[in-house]
Amino acid sequence: MKVLLTGAEGMLGRNFRNSWQLLRPHDELIAVARSDCDLTDIQSVRSLLHNVRPNTVIHTASKVAGIVEKLDHPMHFLLQNNIIDANTIQAALDAGVGEFLYISSAAAYPAKKEAVFQEDDLLSGKLETANEPYALAKISGMKLCQYASKEFGVSYRSVLPSNLYGPHDHFLSQHPHLIASALRKLHDAVVNNAATVSVWGDGTARREFTYAPDVTDWLVTQIGHLQDWPSWVNLGCGDDYSVSEYYTLVSEIVGYSGDFYFDTSKPVGVQRRLLNSAVARDMGWSSKTSIDEGLVQTYSHMLSQIEKSDLK
């Protein structure tokens, strides 16, 4: 089997590469990063797919950003993601690719307060304002895969992971995800002997974070069997914690004993987003890594990057 992976240098892409090497070393994985192919250029994408001729495409590439950038540049953010997804899906069809795994996001679900989302909740309500451009792009990509499967008889499926954390997270990006941000800020606070760390919001918003290697390990086993999937599947660990609880857990791991300042002037997004992953569990999915173990492994990875001077 020959598989093409987009977004190979992103957090999820790197974990896919690790999982593939571990679990399917005899199947060929061709990992493509932004420097290898501009996915916003349809001719480049068509050339890539024509030359590689993969059996399956795993599409993780997307334009990601923090809340502030999405609020400031919604048109650019939506347009770039739509172009990337439309080009990749169309080029895969043109090249005769029979199987396609589209990585969507739990952000595609509506902004329902205190909600636990199952697959048929998609398009059932208004989207959260800050995430609307990204959510619209992800919904469009999922529907393109669904329509392609129906019209052309291919197995183009989508997965909606919860928030993810783990090795290769973006610890130094301008707007990192919650766990990466907490690890970096609290580590720096310990190093600099800071007495207080600022946290966006009041700390009560709840988030589900799943250890990325668990996700990629399971998805790697599913490649070649996507025809048995429904159009899209939720994938989460099944547990959520408040922002305050995540910071407390991280503080215990990094050894931070100072205070937190909760900045309620900052946007925090929806109050809660937890996935019902029963469909995936019936298909064999389980999250094997506890939050404590996952945080320890992620912090260890961050420290190794610091030692290599990648984050200095």
mmCIF file of C-alpha atoms in Angstrom, residues 52-180:
data_model
loop_
_atom_site.group_PDB
_atom_site.id
_atom_site.type_symbol
_atom_site.label_atom_id
_atom_site.label_comp_id
_atom_site.label_asym_id
_atom_site.label_seq_id
_atom_site.Cartn_x
_atom_site.Cartn_y
_atom_site.Cartn_z
ATOM 1 C CA VAL A 52 2.701 9.605 -6.503
ATOM 2 C CA ARG A 53 -0.488 7.706 -7.402
ATOM 3 C CA PRO A 54 -1.248 6.720 -3.790
ATOM 4 C CA ASN A 55 -3.888 4.237 -2.723
ATOM 5 C CA THR A 56 -4.878 6.533 0.140
ATOM 6 C CA VAL A 57 -4.478 10.195 1.104
ATOM 7 C CA ILE A 58 -4.333 11.274 4.756
ATOM 8 C CA HIS A 59 -5.049 14.993 4.668
ATOM 9 C CA THR A 60 -3.915 16.805 7.818
ATOM 10 C CA ALA A 61 -2.731 20.049 6.189
ATOM 11 C CA SER A 62 -4.600 23.225 7.087
ATOM 12 C CA LYS A 63 -4.028 26.856 7.919
ATOM 13 C CA VAL A 64 -4.245 27.178 11.694
ATOM 14 C CA ALA A 65 -4.133 30.235 13.933
ATOM 15 C CA GLY A 66 -5.134 31.574 17.306
ATOM 16 C CA ILE A 67 -8.402 33.279 18.192
ATOM 17 C CA VAL A 68 -7.041 36.777 17.594
ATOM 18 C CA GLU A 69 -5.867 36.079 14.036
ATOM 19 C CA LYS A 70 -9.114 34.316 13.146
ATOM 20 C CA LEU A 71 -11.105 37.302 14.406
ATOM 21 C CA ASP A 72 -8.885 39.812 12.589
ATOM 22 C CA HIS A 73 -8.611 37.976 9.245
ATOM 23 C CA PRO A 74 -11.668 35.717 8.854
ATOM 24 C CA MET A 75 -11.920 35.949 5.051
ATOM 25 C CA HIS A 76 -8.287 34.986 4.450
ATOM 26 C CA PHE A 77 -8.492 32.175 6.991
ATOM 27 C CA LEU A 78 -11.664 30.672 5.484
ATOM 28 C CA LEU A 79 -10.516 31.129 1.898
ATOM 29 C CA GLN A 80 -7.088 29.533 2.364
ATOM 30 C CA ASN A 81 -8.511 26.464 4.103
ATOM 31 C CA ASN A 82 -11.246 26.044 1.515
ATOM 32 C CA ILE A 83 -8.716 26.228 -1.319
ATOM 33 C CA ILE A 84 -6.335 23.738 0.345
ATOM 34 C CA ASP A 85 -9.105 21.209 0.947
ATOM 35 C CA ALA A 86 -10.877 21.607 -2.394
ATOM 36 C CA ASN A 87 -7.609 21.279 -4.332
ATOM 37 C CA THR A 88 -6.498 18.172 -2.444
ATOM 38 C CA ILE A 89 -9.845 16.397 -2.657
ATOM 39 C CA GLN A 90 -10.326 17.229 -6.358
ATOM 40 C CA ALA A 91 -6.776 16.215 -7.265
ATOM 41 C CA ALA A 92 -7.207 12.927 -5.396
ATOM 42 C CA LEU A 93 -10.354 12.170 -7.382
ATOM 43 C CA ASP A 94 -8.633 13.110 -10.641
ATOM 44 C CA ALA A 95 -5.759 10.741 -9.801
ATOM 45 C CA GLY A 96 -8.110 7.846 -9.080
ATOM 46 C CA VAL A 97 -7.418 7.727 -5.332
ATOM 47 C CA GLY A 98 -10.005 5.398 -3.816
ATOM 48 C CA GLU A 99 -9.539 6.198 -0.126
ATOM 49 C CA PHE A 100 -9.168 9.568 1.596
ATOM 50 C CA LEU A 101 -9.020 10.424 5.311
ATOM 51 C CA TYR A 102 -9.901 14.050 5.995
ATOM 52 C CA ILE A 103 -8.873 15.457 9.360
ATOM 53 C CA SER A 104 -11.622 17.783 10.499
ATOM 54 C CA SER A 105 -12.063 19.282 13.979
ATOM 55 C CA ALA A 106 -14.492 19.351 16.883
ATOM 56 C CA ALA A 107 -14.627 23.112 16.231
ATOM 57 C CA ALA A 108 -17.010 22.261 13.367
ATOM 58 C CA TYR A 109 -19.808 21.677 15.887
ATOM 59 C CA PRO A 110 -22.209 24.446 16.952
ATOM 60 C CA ALA A 111 -21.621 26.690 19.961
ATOM 61 C CA LYS A 112 -24.133 24.991 22.240
ATOM 62 C CA LYS A 113 -23.528 25.665 25.920
ATOM 63 C CA GLU A 114 -22.594 22.649 28.049
ATOM 64 C CA ALA A 115 -22.925 20.373 25.021
ATOM 65 C CA VAL A 116 -21.676 16.837 24.449
ATOM 66 C CA PHE A 117 -21.580 16.427 20.673
ATOM 67 C CA GLN A 118 -22.395 13.380 18.617
ATOM 68 C CA GLU A 119 -21.999 13.061 14.876
ATOM 69 C CA ASP A 120 -25.539 14.110 13.909
ATOM 70 C CA ASP A 121 -25.108 17.448 15.726
ATOM 71 C CA LEU A 122 -23.169 18.813 12.752
ATOM 72 C CA LEU A 123 -24.996 21.793 11.178
ATOM 73 C CA SER A 124 -27.574 21.793 13.967
ATOM 74 C CA GLY A 125 -26.911 25.307 15.263
ATOM 75 C CA LYS A 126 -24.951 28.547 15.135
ATOM 76 C CA LEU A 127 -21.167 28.322 15.136
ATOM 77 C CA GLU A 128 -18.945 29.902 17.777
ATOM 78 C CA THR A 129 -17.898 33.342 16.496
ATOM 79 C CA ALA A 130 -14.131 33.150 16.905
ATOM 80 C CA ASN A 131 -13.915 29.692 15.296
ATOM 81 C CA GLU A 132 -16.470 30.323 12.553
ATOM 82 C CA PRO A 133 -14.005 30.644 9.606
ATOM 83 C CA TYR A 134 -12.169 27.448 10.567
ATOM 84 C CA ALA A 135 -15.419 25.611 11.345
ATOM 85 C CA LEU A 136 -16.965 26.565 8.001
ATOM 86 C CA ALA A 137 -13.894 25.338 6.143
ATOM 87 C CA LYS A 138 -13.896 22.035 8.018
ATOM 88 C CA ILE A 139 -17.611 21.505 7.415
ATOM 89 C CA SER A 140 -17.085 22.195 3.710
ATOM 90 C CA GLY A 141 -14.225 19.673 3.548
ATOM 91 C CA MET A 142 -16.321 17.025 5.285
ATOM 92 C CA LYS A 143 -19.265 17.565 2.952
ATOM 93 C CA LEU A 144 -16.978 17.444 -0.106
ATOM 94 C CA CYS A 145 -15.750 14.036 1.057
ATOM 95 C CA GLN A 146 -19.304 12.862 1.687
ATOM 96 C CA TYR A 147 -20.491 14.060 -1.729
ATOM 97 C CA ALA A 148 -17.460 12.562 -3.511
ATOM 98 C CA SER A 149 -18.142 9.196 -1.892
ATOM 99 C CA LYS A 150 -21.785 9.279 -2.924
ATOM 100 C CA GLU A 151 -21.183 10.505 -6.471
ATOM 101 C CA PHE A 152 -18.053 8.547 -7.392
ATOM 102 C CA GLY A 153 -18.203 5.451 -5.173
ATOM 103 C CA VAL A 154 -14.954 6.242 -3.333
ATOM 104 C CA SER A 155 -14.245 5.884 0.398
ATOM 105 C CA TYR A 156 -13.635 9.497 1.396
ATOM 106 C CA ARG A 157 -14.222 9.805 5.139
ATOM 107 C CA SER A 158 -13.678 12.380 7.872
ATOM 108 C CA VAL A 159 -12.619 12.264 11.500
ATOM 109 C CA LEU A 160 -13.363 14.976 14.065
ATOM 110 C CA PRO A 161 -10.728 14.823 16.801
ATOM 111 C CA SER A 162 -11.052 16.682 20.047
ATOM 112 C CA ASN A 163 -8.348 19.182 20.933
ATOM 113 C CA LEU A 164 -4.998 17.396 20.748
ATOM 114 C CA TYR A 165 -1.730 17.651 22.645
ATOM 115 C CA GLY A 166 1.509 15.721 22.771
ATOM 116 C CA PRO A 167 4.920 15.482 21.100
ATOM 117 C CA HIS A 168 5.594 18.017 18.327
ATOM 118 C CA ASP A 169 3.058 20.489 19.712
ATOM 119 C CA HIS A 170 3.698 24.144 18.897
ATOM 120 C CA PHE A 171 5.192 25.367 22.139
ATOM 121 C CA LEU A 172 6.483 28.640 20.688
ATOM 122 C CA SER A 173 3.784 29.638 18.229
ATOM 123 C CA GLN A 174 2.177 33.020 18.779
ATOM 124 C CA HIS A 175 -1.119 31.490 19.837
ATOM 125 C CA PRO A 176 -0.483 27.898 20.991
ATOM 126 C CA HIS A 177 -3.186 25.548 22.163
ATOM 127 C CA LEU A 178 -4.070 25.501 25.833
ATOM 128 C CA ILE A 179 -1.801 22.676 27.011
ATOM 129 C CA ALA A 180 1.237 23.746 24.983
#
